[in-house]
Amino acid sequence: MRILLTGSSGWLGRFLAPMLREAGHIVTGMDVAPGADTDIVGSVADRMLVHRLFGDRGIEAVIHGGALHKPDIVRYPRQAFIDVNVTGTLNLLEAAERAGHDRFIFTSTTSLMITQAIRDERAAQAVWLDEASGPLEPRNIYGVTKLAAEHLCRLAYLEHGMACMVLRTARFFPEEDDTHRELTGANMKANEFLNRRLTVEDAARAHVVALEKAPDIGFGTFVLSAPTPFSRDDCAELKADAPAVIARYFPDAAALYARSGWQLPRSIGRVYDASLAERVMGFRCESGFAEVLDALREARGMPFAHDADYVSPKERMGAL
């Protein structure tokens, strides 16, 4: 298929574009910043550019990964989030509808599921989060605009019958967390594979699977995260004494961590359940906390990327 991939210069795009080509697709990359996989430098907020691109390139399907993200809140006004994340998504959906497309893949975020209360971990136990969780009350303009874009995808399916897959990805960024500094970046990322992280490679693989499955599913919203070892029955103890719960599932985790000078989380306040993606899409992440421990056990490189100096191409170029 001739696929338009937005966000092609970004972290996800640099892994997803080669996977799509390996699967036999012809990829047109679009991004506001130049990149190895970017053919068109421009914004999805430019309606005329988007519609012209569909005609010029014969686009047959869209994977919409381009967006302003949570760290961009300190760099751009709210209107920019609306222009890119909402209007840009609408521009792509309308162009896809006009072209008669049968599938549209939208990269969303688990961030829009996190209310301020969940963010502050006010509950007495860990909050179990899946596609049925709600009410959804995003705590910032990023989450608000991504939720609005999800609803535009839902309307495209209801009104035009275009299959739309909404993929709420957990964390996969390589850089340091922009709000937490208690642990080293690699240690923190390793911990998050217990409850709210996946590798960028798994995120890319999920998009390829969604592209294939979309016509059969129609419309679907899926949480994407490494499979958690925990169950709902663990939630109270996870909040009170996470190391005790982890020890039941991974008896040597504490010793492996100590050998590396790392710390296990003392408390876990939320858990993402990605089992629906496995049941409906047939997708399961290849890397999880067990693979992190395998790497520690065998003294080899981690199965995830950590780059404290990573800066997105958009910011390097000052592109928006």
PDB file of C-alpha atoms in Angstrom:
ATOM      1  CA  MET A   1       0.000   0.000   0.000  1.00  0.00           C
ATOM      2  CA  ARG A   2       0.992   3.624  -0.461  1.00  0.00           C
ATOM      3  CA  ILE A   3       1.102   4.889   3.103  1.00  0.00           C
ATOM      4  CA  LEU A   4       1.411   8.401   4.459  1.00  0.00           C
ATOM      5  CA  LEU A   5       3.361   8.349   7.713  1.00  0.00           C
ATOM      6  CA  THR A   6       3.238  11.592   9.681  1.00  0.00           C
ATOM      7  CA  GLY A   7       5.885  12.262  12.299  1.00  0.00           C
ATOM      8  CA  SER A   8       8.375  10.402  10.127  1.00  0.00           C
ATOM      9  CA  SER A   9      11.422  12.253  11.511  1.00  0.00           C
ATOM     10  CA  GLY A  10      10.480  11.554  15.123  1.00  0.00           C
ATOM     11  CA  TRP A  11      11.507   8.781  17.475  1.00  0.00           C
ATOM     12  CA  LEU A  12       8.666   6.434  16.480  1.00  0.00           C
ATOM     13  CA  GLY A  13       8.888   7.320  12.796  1.00  0.00           C
ATOM     14  CA  ARG A  14      12.532   6.356  12.436  1.00  0.00           C
ATOM     15  CA  PHE A  15      11.664   2.802  13.538  1.00  0.00           C
ATOM     16  CA  LEU A  16       8.237   2.541  11.931  1.00  0.00           C
ATOM     17  CA  ALA A  17       9.143   3.678   8.406  1.00  0.00           C
ATOM     18  CA  PRO A  18      11.698   0.854   7.829  1.00  0.00           C
ATOM     19  CA  MET A  19       9.270  -1.739   9.247  1.00  0.00           C
ATOM     20  CA  LEU A  20       6.560  -0.605   6.858  1.00  0.00           C
ATOM     21  CA  ARG A  21       8.920  -0.817   3.900  1.00  0.00           C
ATOM     22  CA  GLU A  22      10.075  -4.252   5.015  1.00  0.00           C
ATOM     23  CA  ALA A  23       6.402  -5.298   5.017  1.00  0.00           C
ATOM     24  CA  GLY A  24       6.196  -4.253   1.355  1.00  0.00           C
ATOM     25  CA  HIS A  25       4.555  -0.847   1.700  1.00  0.00           C
ATOM     26  CA  ILE A  26       5.537   2.340  -0.140  1.00  0.00           C
ATOM     27  CA  VAL A  27       6.010   5.013   2.516  1.00  0.00           C
ATOM     28  CA  THR A  28       5.713   8.768   2.146  1.00  0.00           C
ATOM     29  CA  GLY A  29       7.067  10.419   5.263  1.00  0.00           C
ATOM     30  CA  MET A  30       5.776  13.816   6.365  1.00  0.00           C
ATOM     31  CA  ASP A  31       7.175  15.903   9.210  1.00  0.00           C
ATOM     32  CA  VAL A  32       7.834  19.514  10.141  1.00  0.00           C
ATOM     33  CA  ALA A  33      11.538  18.636  10.447  1.00  0.00           C
ATOM     34  CA  PRO A  34      13.758  16.963   7.835  1.00  0.00           C
ATOM     35  CA  GLY A  35      14.809  13.376   8.412  1.00  0.00           C
ATOM     36  CA  ALA A  36      16.085  10.275   6.660  1.00  0.00           C
ATOM     37  CA  ASP A  37      12.537   8.936   6.230  1.00  0.00           C
ATOM     38  CA  THR A  38      10.849  12.275   5.512  1.00  0.00           C
ATOM     39  CA  ASP A  39       9.858  13.109   1.938  1.00  0.00           C
ATOM     40  CA  ILE A  40       7.596  16.083   2.647  1.00  0.00           C
ATOM     41  CA  VAL A  41       8.600  18.793   5.106  1.00  0.00           C
ATOM     42  CA  GLY A  42       5.412  20.467   6.237  1.00  0.00           C
ATOM     43  CA  SER A  43       2.665  20.536   8.832  1.00  0.00           C
ATOM     44  CA  VAL A  44      -0.527  18.466   8.954  1.00  0.00           C
ATOM     45  CA  ALA A  45      -2.196  21.741   9.985  1.00  0.00           C
ATOM     46  CA  ASP A  46      -1.718  22.914   6.371  1.00  0.00           C
ATOM     47  CA  ARG A  47      -4.945  21.635   4.806  1.00  0.00           C
ATOM     48  CA  MET A  48      -4.033  22.476   1.228  1.00  0.00           C
ATOM     49  CA  LEU A  49      -0.683  20.711   1.526  1.00  0.00           C
ATOM     50  CA  VAL A  50      -2.317  17.592   2.973  1.00  0.00           C
ATOM     51  CA  HIS A  51      -4.949  17.324   0.240  1.00  0.00           C
ATOM     52  CA  ARG A  52      -2.411  18.011  -2.518  1.00  0.00           C
ATOM     53  CA  LEU A  53      -0.111  15.357  -1.084  1.00  0.00           C
ATOM     54  CA  PHE A  54      -2.828  12.700  -1.237  1.00  0.00           C
ATOM     55  CA  GLY A  55      -3.343  13.364  -4.926  1.00  0.00           C
ATOM     56  CA  ASP A  56       0.314  13.674  -5.847  1.00  0.00           C
ATOM     57  CA  ARG A  57       1.403  10.531  -3.987  1.00  0.00           C
ATOM     58  CA  GLY A  58      -1.659   8.327  -4.483  1.00  0.00           C
ATOM     59  CA  ILE A  59      -1.930   7.759  -0.732  1.00  0.00           C
ATOM     60  CA  GLU A  60      -4.000   4.674   0.191  1.00  0.00           C
ATOM     61  CA  ALA A  61      -3.707   4.627   3.989  1.00  0.00           C
ATOM     62  CA  VAL A  62      -2.525   6.880   6.817  1.00  0.00           C
ATOM     63  CA  ILE A  63      -0.529   6.264   9.963  1.00  0.00           C
ATOM     64  CA  HIS A  64      -0.789   9.517  11.878  1.00  0.00           C
ATOM     65  CA  GLY A  65       2.054   9.655  14.397  1.00  0.00           C
ATOM     66  CA  GLY A  66       2.849  13.368  14.145  1.00  0.00           C
ATOM     67  CA  ALA A  67       1.831  15.577  17.067  1.00  0.00           C
ATOM     68  CA  LEU A  68       2.850  18.080  19.656  1.00  0.00           C
ATOM     69  CA  HIS A  69       3.617  16.152  22.834  1.00  0.00           C
ATOM     70  CA  LYS A  70       3.547  16.732  26.583  1.00  0.00           C
ATOM     71  CA  PRO A  71       7.083  18.246  26.826  1.00  0.00           C
ATOM     72  CA  ASP A  72       6.016  20.759  24.153  1.00  0.00           C
ATOM     73  CA  ILE A  73       3.608  22.390  26.613  1.00  0.00           C
ATOM     74  CA  VAL A  74       6.391  24.642  27.903  1.00  0.00           C
ATOM     75  CA  ARG A  75       7.453  25.575  24.364  1.00  0.00           C
ATOM     76  CA  TYR A  76       4.236  26.205  22.426  1.00  0.00           C
ATOM     77  CA  PRO A  77       0.907  27.953  23.067  1.00  0.00           C
ATOM     78  CA  ARG A  78      -2.331  26.021  23.418  1.00  0.00           C
ATOM     79  CA  GLN A  79      -3.451  27.142  19.975  1.00  0.00           C
ATOM     80  CA  ALA A  80      -0.523  25.294  18.422  1.00  0.00           C
ATOM     81  CA  PHE A  81      -1.719  22.063  20.060  1.00  0.00           C
ATOM     82  CA  ILE A  82      -5.199  22.614  18.643  1.00  0.00           C
ATOM     83  CA  ASP A  83      -3.829  23.427  15.186  1.00  0.00           C
ATOM     84  CA  VAL A  84      -1.549  20.390  14.996  1.00  0.00           C
ATOM     85  CA  ASN A  85      -3.245  17.725  17.113  1.00  0.00           C
ATOM     86  CA  VAL A  86      -6.893  18.474  16.336  1.00  0.00           C
ATOM     87  CA  THR A  87      -7.101  20.387  13.059  1.00  0.00           C
ATOM     88  CA  GLY A  88      -4.212  18.389  11.623  1.00  0.00           C
ATOM     89  CA  THR A  89      -5.974  15.112  12.406  1.00  0.00           C
ATOM     90  CA  LEU A  90      -9.194  16.423  10.854  1.00  0.00           C
ATOM     91  CA  ASN A  91      -7.317  17.458   7.708  1.00  0.00           C
ATOM     92  CA  LEU A  92      -5.901  13.957   7.325  1.00  0.00           C
ATOM     93  CA  LEU A  93      -9.223  12.236   8.020  1.00  0.00           C
ATOM     94  CA  GLU A  94     -11.061  14.389   5.488  1.00  0.00           C
ATOM     95  CA  ALA A  95      -8.423  13.758   2.851  1.00  0.00           C
ATOM     96  CA  ALA A  96      -8.597  10.032   3.582  1.00  0.00           C
ATOM     97  CA  GLU A  97     -12.393  10.082   3.372  1.00  0.00           C
ATOM     98  CA  ARG A  98     -12.264  11.887   0.035  1.00  0.00           C
ATOM     99  CA  ALA A  99      -9.779   9.313  -1.260  1.00  0.00           C
ATOM    100  CA  GLY A 100     -12.053   6.449  -0.203  1.00  0.00           C
ATOM    101  CA  HIS A 101      -9.631   4.925   2.303  1.00  0.00           C
ATOM    102  CA  ASP A 102     -10.584   1.866   4.337  1.00  0.00           C
ATOM    103  CA  ARG A 103      -8.137   2.372   7.222  1.00  0.00           C
ATOM    104  CA  PHE A 104      -6.538   5.086   9.359  1.00  0.00           C
ATOM    105  CA  ILE A 105      -4.120   4.458  12.232  1.00  0.00           C
ATOM    106  CA  PHE A 106      -3.879   7.118  14.923  1.00  0.00           C
ATOM    107  CA  THR A 107      -1.070   7.274  17.482  1.00  0.00           C
ATOM    108  CA  SER A 108      -2.654   8.421  20.718  1.00  0.00           C
ATOM    109  CA  THR A 109      -1.390   8.366  24.292  1.00  0.00           C
ATOM    110  CA  THR A 110      -2.158   6.835  27.665  1.00  0.00           C
ATOM    111  CA  SER A 111      -1.479  10.319  29.045  1.00  0.00           C
ATOM    112  CA  LEU A 112      -5.037  11.377  28.253  1.00  0.00           C
ATOM    113  CA  MET A 113      -6.277   8.725  30.735  1.00  0.00           C
ATOM    114  CA  ILE A 114      -4.410  10.327  33.639  1.00  0.00           C
ATOM    115  CA  THR A 115      -6.468  12.749  35.701  1.00  0.00           C
ATOM    116  CA  GLN A 116      -4.741  15.034  38.159  1.00  0.00           C
ATOM    117  CA  ALA A 117      -5.846  12.719  40.980  1.00  0.00           C
ATOM    118  CA  ILE A 118      -4.199   9.738  39.278  1.00  0.00           C
ATOM    119  CA  ARG A 119      -1.109  11.815  38.554  1.00  0.00           C
ATOM    120  CA  ASP A 120      -0.890  12.770  42.244  1.00  0.00           C
ATOM    121  CA  GLU A 121      -1.538   9.134  43.291  1.00  0.00           C
ATOM    122  CA  ARG A 122      -4.269  10.126  45.746  1.00  0.00           C
ATOM    123  CA  ALA A 123      -5.947   6.694  45.693  1.00  0.00           C
ATOM    124  CA  ALA A 124      -5.319   4.181  48.460  1.00  0.00           C
ATOM    125  CA  GLN A 125      -4.309   1.578  45.883  1.00  0.00           C
ATOM    126  CA  ALA A 126      -2.814   1.421  42.418  1.00  0.00           C
ATOM    127  CA  VAL A 127      -5.245   2.495  39.704  1.00  0.00           C
ATOM    128  CA  TRP A 128      -5.852  -0.177  37.061  1.00  0.00           C
ATOM    129  CA  LEU A 129      -6.132   1.463  33.647  1.00  0.00           C
ATOM    130  CA  ASP A 130      -7.573  -0.094  30.519  1.00  0.00           C
ATOM    131  CA  GLU A 131      -9.774   0.986  27.612  1.00  0.00           C
ATOM    132  CA  ALA A 132     -12.882   1.049  29.835  1.00  0.00           C
ATOM    133  CA  SER A 133     -11.344   3.397  32.412  1.00  0.00           C
ATOM    134  CA  GLY A 134     -13.029   6.733  32.919  1.00  0.00           C
ATOM    135  CA  PRO A 135     -14.408   9.267  33.017  1.00  0.00           C
ATOM    136  CA  LEU A 136     -11.570  10.667  30.925  1.00  0.00           C
ATOM    137  CA  GLU A 137     -10.476  14.042  32.270  1.00  0.00           C
ATOM    138  CA  PRO A 138      -7.108  14.935  30.689  1.00  0.00           C
ATOM    139  CA  ARG A 139      -5.029  17.185  32.910  1.00  0.00           C
ATOM    140  CA  ASN A 140      -3.330  19.301  30.201  1.00  0.00           C
ATOM    141  CA  ILE A 141      -3.748  20.628  26.663  1.00  0.00           C
ATOM    142  CA  TYR A 142      -1.820  17.684  25.231  1.00  0.00           C
ATOM    143  CA  GLY A 143      -4.286  15.164  26.615  1.00  0.00           C
ATOM    144  CA  VAL A 144      -7.292  17.325  25.749  1.00  0.00           C
ATOM    145  CA  THR A 145      -6.272  17.612  22.098  1.00  0.00           C
ATOM    146  CA  LYS A 146      -5.343  13.941  21.731  1.00  0.00           C
ATOM    147  CA  LEU A 147      -8.727  12.922  23.157  1.00  0.00           C
ATOM    148  CA  ALA A 148     -10.467  15.298  20.739  1.00  0.00           C
ATOM    149  CA  ALA A 149      -8.527  13.722  17.862  1.00  0.00           C
ATOM    150  CA  GLU A 150      -9.597  10.258  19.032  1.00  0.00           C
ATOM    151  CA  HIS A 151     -13.210  11.364  18.796  1.00  0.00           C
ATOM    152  CA  LEU A 152     -12.645  12.655  15.267  1.00  0.00           C
ATOM    153  CA  CYS A 153     -11.416   9.164  14.353  1.00  0.00           C
ATOM    154  CA  ARG A 154     -14.507   7.627  15.931  1.00  0.00           C
ATOM    155  CA  LEU A 155     -16.753   9.953  13.923  1.00  0.00           C
ATOM    156  CA  ALA A 156     -14.929   9.069  10.702  1.00  0.00           C
ATOM    157  CA  TYR A 157     -15.800   5.432  11.338  1.00  0.00           C
ATOM    158  CA  LEU A 158     -19.422   6.125  12.312  1.00  0.00           C
ATOM    159  CA  GLU A 159     -20.151   8.589   9.500  1.00  0.00           C
ATOM    160  CA  HIS A 160     -18.016   7.231   6.672  1.00  0.00           C
ATOM    161  CA  GLY A 161     -17.257   3.625   7.608  1.00  0.00           C
ATOM    162  CA  MET A 162     -13.517   4.207   7.543  1.00  0.00           C
ATOM    163  CA  ALA A 163     -11.757   1.764   9.836  1.00  0.00           C
ATOM    164  CA  CYS A 164      -9.844   3.717  12.474  1.00  0.00           C
ATOM    165  CA  MET A 165      -7.475   2.237  15.018  1.00  0.00           C
ATOM    166  CA  VAL A 166      -6.592   4.405  18.025  1.00  0.00           C
ATOM    167  CA  LEU A 167      -3.373   3.270  19.700  1.00  0.00           C
ATOM    168  CA  ARG A 168      -2.882   4.716  23.175  1.00  0.00           C
ATOM    169  CA  THR A 169       0.833   4.188  23.603  1.00  0.00           C
ATOM    170  CA  ALA A 170       2.513   4.177  26.967  1.00  0.00           C
ATOM    171  CA  ARG A 171       5.964   5.735  27.377  1.00  0.00           C
ATOM    172  CA  PHE A 172       8.677   4.899  24.879  1.00  0.00           C
ATOM    173  CA  PHE A 173      10.678   8.143  24.695  1.00  0.00           C
ATOM    174  CA  PRO A 174      14.480   7.769  25.011  1.00  0.00           C
ATOM    175  CA  GLU A 175      15.270  10.974  26.894  1.00  0.00           C
ATOM    176  CA  GLU A 176      15.129  11.704  30.622  1.00  0.00           C
ATOM    177  CA  ASP A 177      11.752  12.112  32.256  1.00  0.00           C
ATOM    178  CA  ASP A 178      10.918  15.829  32.396  1.00  0.00           C
ATOM    179  CA  THR A 179       9.269  15.690  35.837  1.00  0.00           C
ATOM    180  CA  HIS A 180      10.961  12.946  37.902  1.00  0.00           C
ATOM    181  CA  ARG A 181      14.625  12.896  38.902  1.00  0.00           C
ATOM    182  CA  GLU A 182      14.689  10.501  41.868  1.00  0.00           C
ATOM    183  CA  LEU A 183      16.363   7.686  39.919  1.00  0.00           C
ATOM    184  CA  THR A 184      18.788   7.461  37.025  1.00  0.00           C
ATOM    185  CA  GLY A 185      17.028   7.500  33.677  1.00  0.00           C
ATOM    186  CA  ALA A 186      17.829   3.871  32.815  1.00  0.00           C
ATOM    187  CA  ASN A 187      16.720   2.657  36.266  1.00  0.00           C
ATOM    188  CA  MET A 188      13.445   4.541  35.991  1.00  0.00           C
ATOM    189  CA  LYS A 189      12.735   3.230  32.504  1.00  0.00           C
ATOM    190  CA  ALA A 190      13.462  -0.329  33.643  1.00  0.00           C
ATOM    191  CA  ASN A 191      10.977   0.062  36.515  1.00  0.00           C
ATOM    192  CA  GLU A 192       8.301   1.378  34.172  1.00  0.00           C
ATOM    193  CA  PHE A 193       8.261  -1.884  32.219  1.00  0.00           C
ATOM    194  CA  LEU A 194       6.343  -3.254  35.195  1.00  0.00           C
ATOM    195  CA  ASN A 195       3.400  -0.975  34.626  1.00  0.00           C
ATOM    196  CA  ARG A 196       3.657   1.792  31.982  1.00  0.00           C
ATOM    197  CA  ARG A 197       6.342   1.519  29.278  1.00  0.00           C
ATOM    198  CA  LEU A 198       7.128  -0.305  26.051  1.00  0.00           C
ATOM    199  CA  THR A 199      10.046  -0.223  23.645  1.00  0.00           C
ATOM    200  CA  VAL A 200       9.874   1.976  20.578  1.00  0.00           C
ATOM    201  CA  GLU A 201      10.351  -1.169  18.478  1.00  0.00           C
ATOM    202  CA  ASP A 202       7.230  -2.711  20.015  1.00  0.00           C
ATOM    203  CA  ALA A 203       5.310   0.533  19.484  1.00  0.00           C
ATOM    204  CA  ALA A 204       6.279   0.455  15.807  1.00  0.00           C
ATOM    205  CA  ARG A 205       5.334  -3.221  15.457  1.00  0.00           C
ATOM    206  CA  ALA A 206       1.925  -2.496  16.941  1.00  0.00           C
ATOM    207  CA  HIS A 207       1.256   0.092  14.234  1.00  0.00           C
ATOM    208  CA  VAL A 208       2.123  -2.378  11.494  1.00  0.00           C
ATOM    209  CA  VAL A 209      -0.250  -4.942  13.007  1.00  0.00           C
ATOM    210  CA  ALA A 210      -2.999  -2.320  13.394  1.00  0.00           C
ATOM    211  CA  LEU A 211      -2.654  -1.406   9.724  1.00  0.00           C
ATOM    212  CA  GLU A 212      -3.243  -5.014   8.754  1.00  0.00           C
ATOM    213  CA  LYS A 213      -6.133  -5.651  11.162  1.00  0.00           C
ATOM    214  CA  ALA A 214      -8.051  -2.376  10.820  1.00  0.00           C
ATOM    215  CA  PRO A 215     -10.556  -3.417   8.116  1.00  0.00           C
ATOM    216  CA  ASP A 216     -11.582  -6.486  10.124  1.00  0.00           C
ATOM    217  CA  ILE A 217     -11.935  -4.593  13.409  1.00  0.00           C
ATOM    218  CA  GLY A 218     -13.578  -1.391  12.151  1.00  0.00           C
ATOM    219  CA  PHE A 219     -13.003   0.934  15.065  1.00  0.00           C
ATOM    220  CA  GLY A 220     -10.932   0.150  18.127  1.00  0.00           C
ATOM    221  CA  THR A 221      -9.089   1.889  20.932  1.00  0.00           C
ATOM    222  CA  PHE A 222      -6.155  -0.016  22.395  1.00  0.00           C
ATOM    223  CA  VAL A 223      -3.748   0.589  25.268  1.00  0.00           C
ATOM    224  CA  LEU A 224      -0.204  -0.351  24.238  1.00  0.00           C
ATOM    225  CA  SER A 225       2.263  -1.176  26.990  1.00  0.00           C
ATOM    226  CA  ALA A 226       4.548  -4.028  27.928  1.00  0.00           C
ATOM    227  CA  PRO A 227       2.438  -6.816  29.467  1.00  0.00           C
ATOM    228  CA  THR A 228       2.243  -6.205  33.198  1.00  0.00           C
ATOM    229  CA  PRO A 229       2.937  -9.187  35.468  1.00  0.00           C
ATOM    230  CA  PHE A 230       0.393  -7.873  37.979  1.00  0.00           C
ATOM    231  CA  SER A 231      -3.322  -8.503  38.397  1.00  0.00           C
ATOM    232  CA  ARG A 232      -6.075  -6.308  39.784  1.00  0.00           C
ATOM    233  CA  ASP A 233      -5.827  -8.226  43.036  1.00  0.00           C
ATOM    234  CA  ASP A 234      -2.337  -6.780  43.541  1.00  0.00           C
ATOM    235  CA  CYS A 235      -3.411  -3.119  43.428  1.00  0.00           C
ATOM    236  CA  ALA A 236      -3.674  -2.443  47.164  1.00  0.00           C
ATOM    237  CA  GLU A 237      -0.309  -4.023  47.944  1.00  0.00           C
ATOM    238  CA  LEU A 238       1.382  -2.391  44.961  1.00  0.00           C
ATOM    239  CA  LYS A 239       0.623   1.001  46.476  1.00  0.00           C
ATOM    240  CA  ALA A 240       1.756  -0.004  49.972  1.00  0.00           C
ATOM    241  CA  ASP A 241       4.729  -2.293  49.276  1.00  0.00           C
ATOM    242  CA  ALA A 242       5.619  -2.739  45.603  1.00  0.00           C
ATOM    243  CA  PRO A 243       8.898  -4.636  46.231  1.00  0.00           C
ATOM    244  CA  ALA A 244       6.982  -7.407  48.034  1.00  0.00           C
ATOM    245  CA  VAL A 245       4.657  -7.867  45.072  1.00  0.00           C
ATOM    246  CA  ILE A 246       7.524  -7.769  42.580  1.00  0.00           C
ATOM    247  CA  ALA A 247       9.367 -10.432  44.609  1.00  0.00           C
ATOM    248  CA  ARG A 248       6.459 -12.847  44.210  1.00  0.00           C
ATOM    249  CA  TYR A 249       6.655 -12.600  40.426  1.00  0.00           C
ATOM    250  CA  PHE A 250      10.425 -12.107  40.091  1.00  0.00           C
ATOM    251  CA  PRO A 251      12.225 -13.595  43.124  1.00  0.00           C
ATOM    252  CA  ASP A 252      15.704 -12.487  42.034  1.00  0.00           C
ATOM    253  CA  ALA A 253      14.772  -8.966  40.950  1.00  0.00           C
ATOM    254  CA  ALA A 254      15.993  -7.274  44.138  1.00  0.00           C
ATOM    255  CA  ALA A 255      19.393  -8.991  43.992  1.00  0.00           C
ATOM    256  CA  LEU A 256      19.829  -8.209  40.303  1.00  0.00           C
ATOM    257  CA  TYR A 257      18.931  -4.572  40.917  1.00  0.00           C
ATOM    258  CA  ALA A 258      21.281  -4.311  43.910  1.00  0.00           C
ATOM    259  CA  ARG A 259      24.136  -5.660  41.814  1.00  0.00           C
ATOM    260  CA  SER A 260      23.557  -2.798  39.366  1.00  0.00           C
ATOM    261  CA  GLY A 261      23.073  -0.144  42.018  1.00  0.00           C
ATOM    262  CA  TRP A 262      19.429   0.258  40.998  1.00  0.00           C
ATOM    263  CA  GLN A 263      16.282   0.599  43.086  1.00  0.00           C
ATOM    264  CA  LEU A 264      12.937  -1.103  42.626  1.00  0.00           C
ATOM    265  CA  PRO A 265       9.887   1.152  42.958  1.00  0.00           C
ATOM    266  CA  ARG A 266       8.732   1.461  46.562  1.00  0.00           C
ATOM    267  CA  SER A 267       5.178   2.154  45.490  1.00  0.00           C
ATOM    268  CA  ILE A 268       3.303   1.818  42.197  1.00  0.00           C
ATOM    269  CA  GLY A 269       0.314   4.112  41.697  1.00  0.00           C
ATOM    270  CA  ARG A 270      -1.000   2.998  38.306  1.00  0.00           C
ATOM    271  CA  VAL A 271      -0.913  -0.032  36.041  1.00  0.00           C
ATOM    272  CA  TYR A 272      -1.696  -0.126  32.319  1.00  0.00           C
ATOM    273  CA  ASP A 273      -3.477  -3.259  31.123  1.00  0.00           C
ATOM    274  CA  ALA A 274      -2.694  -3.941  27.447  1.00  0.00           C
ATOM    275  CA  SER A 275      -4.493  -7.287  27.264  1.00  0.00           C
ATOM    276  CA  LEU A 276      -7.230  -6.034  24.900  1.00  0.00           C
ATOM    277  CA  ALA A 277      -4.659  -5.436  22.155  1.00  0.00           C
ATOM    278  CA  GLU A 278      -3.540  -9.031  22.546  1.00  0.00           C
ATOM    279  CA  ARG A 279      -7.076 -10.454  22.493  1.00  0.00           C
ATOM    280  CA  VAL A 280      -8.444  -8.365  19.613  1.00  0.00           C
ATOM    281  CA  MET A 281      -5.423  -7.297  17.547  1.00  0.00           C
ATOM    282  CA  GLY A 282      -3.281 -10.328  18.299  1.00  0.00           C
ATOM    283  CA  PHE A 283      -0.462  -8.004  19.354  1.00  0.00           C
ATOM    284  CA  ARG A 284       1.747  -8.483  22.417  1.00  0.00           C
ATOM    285  CA  CYS A 285       4.939  -6.570  23.163  1.00  0.00           C
ATOM    286  CA  GLU A 286       8.091  -8.635  22.757  1.00  0.00           C
ATOM    287  CA  SER A 287       9.972  -6.862  25.567  1.00  0.00           C
ATOM    288  CA  GLY A 288       8.870  -6.470  29.169  1.00  0.00           C
ATOM    289  CA  PHE A 289      10.253  -6.490  32.702  1.00  0.00           C
ATOM    290  CA  ALA A 290      11.335 -10.131  32.389  1.00  0.00           C
ATOM    291  CA  GLU A 291      13.568  -9.161  29.465  1.00  0.00           C
ATOM    292  CA  VAL A 292      15.018  -6.301  31.523  1.00  0.00           C
ATOM    293  CA  LEU A 293      15.956  -8.777  34.248  1.00  0.00           C
ATOM    294  CA  ASP A 294      17.406 -11.169  31.656  1.00  0.00           C
ATOM    295  CA  ALA A 295      19.693  -8.375  30.479  1.00  0.00           C
ATOM    296  CA  LEU A 296      20.817  -7.665  34.050  1.00  0.00           C
ATOM    297  CA  ARG A 297      21.315 -11.368  34.721  1.00  0.00           C
ATOM    298  CA  GLU A 298      23.465 -11.800  31.627  1.00  0.00           C
ATOM    299  CA  ALA A 299      25.270  -8.448  31.992  1.00  0.00           C
ATOM    300  CA  ARG A 300      24.287  -7.279  28.510  1.00  0.00           C
ATOM    301  CA  GLY A 301      22.640  -4.200  27.071  1.00  0.00           C
ATOM    302  CA  MET A 302      19.127  -3.230  28.039  1.00  0.00           C
ATOM    303  CA  PRO A 303      16.277  -4.096  25.626  1.00  0.00           C
ATOM    304  CA  PHE A 304      15.239  -0.433  25.602  1.00  0.00           C
ATOM    305  CA  ALA A 305      16.853   2.801  24.466  1.00  0.00           C
ATOM    306  CA  HIS A 306      18.005   5.439  26.935  1.00  0.00           C
ATOM    307  CA  ASP A 307      19.557   8.667  25.664  1.00  0.00           C
ATOM    308  CA  ALA A 308      19.775  11.480  28.179  1.00  0.00           C
ATOM    309  CA  ASP A 309      20.897  13.871  25.434  1.00  0.00           C
ATOM    310  CA  TYR A 310      18.121  13.101  22.938  1.00  0.00           C
ATOM    311  CA  VAL A 311      16.483  16.165  21.393  1.00  0.00           C
ATOM    312  CA  SER A 312      13.673  15.782  18.885  1.00  0.00           C
ATOM    313  CA  PRO A 313      14.397  16.857  15.296  1.00  0.00           C
ATOM    314  CA  LYS A 314      11.632  19.438  15.592  1.00  0.00           C
ATOM    315  CA  GLU A 315      13.392  21.165  18.459  1.00  0.00           C
ATOM    316  CA  ARG A 316      16.838  20.899  16.874  1.00  0.00           C
ATOM    317  CA  MET A 317      15.507  22.640  13.772  1.00  0.00           C
ATOM    318  CA  GLY A 318      13.124  25.018  15.529  1.00  0.00           C
ATOM    319  CA  ALA A 319      10.680  23.738  12.938  1.00  0.00           C
ATOM    320  CA  LEU A 320       7.226  24.674  14.200  1.00  0.00           C
TER     321      LEU A 320
END
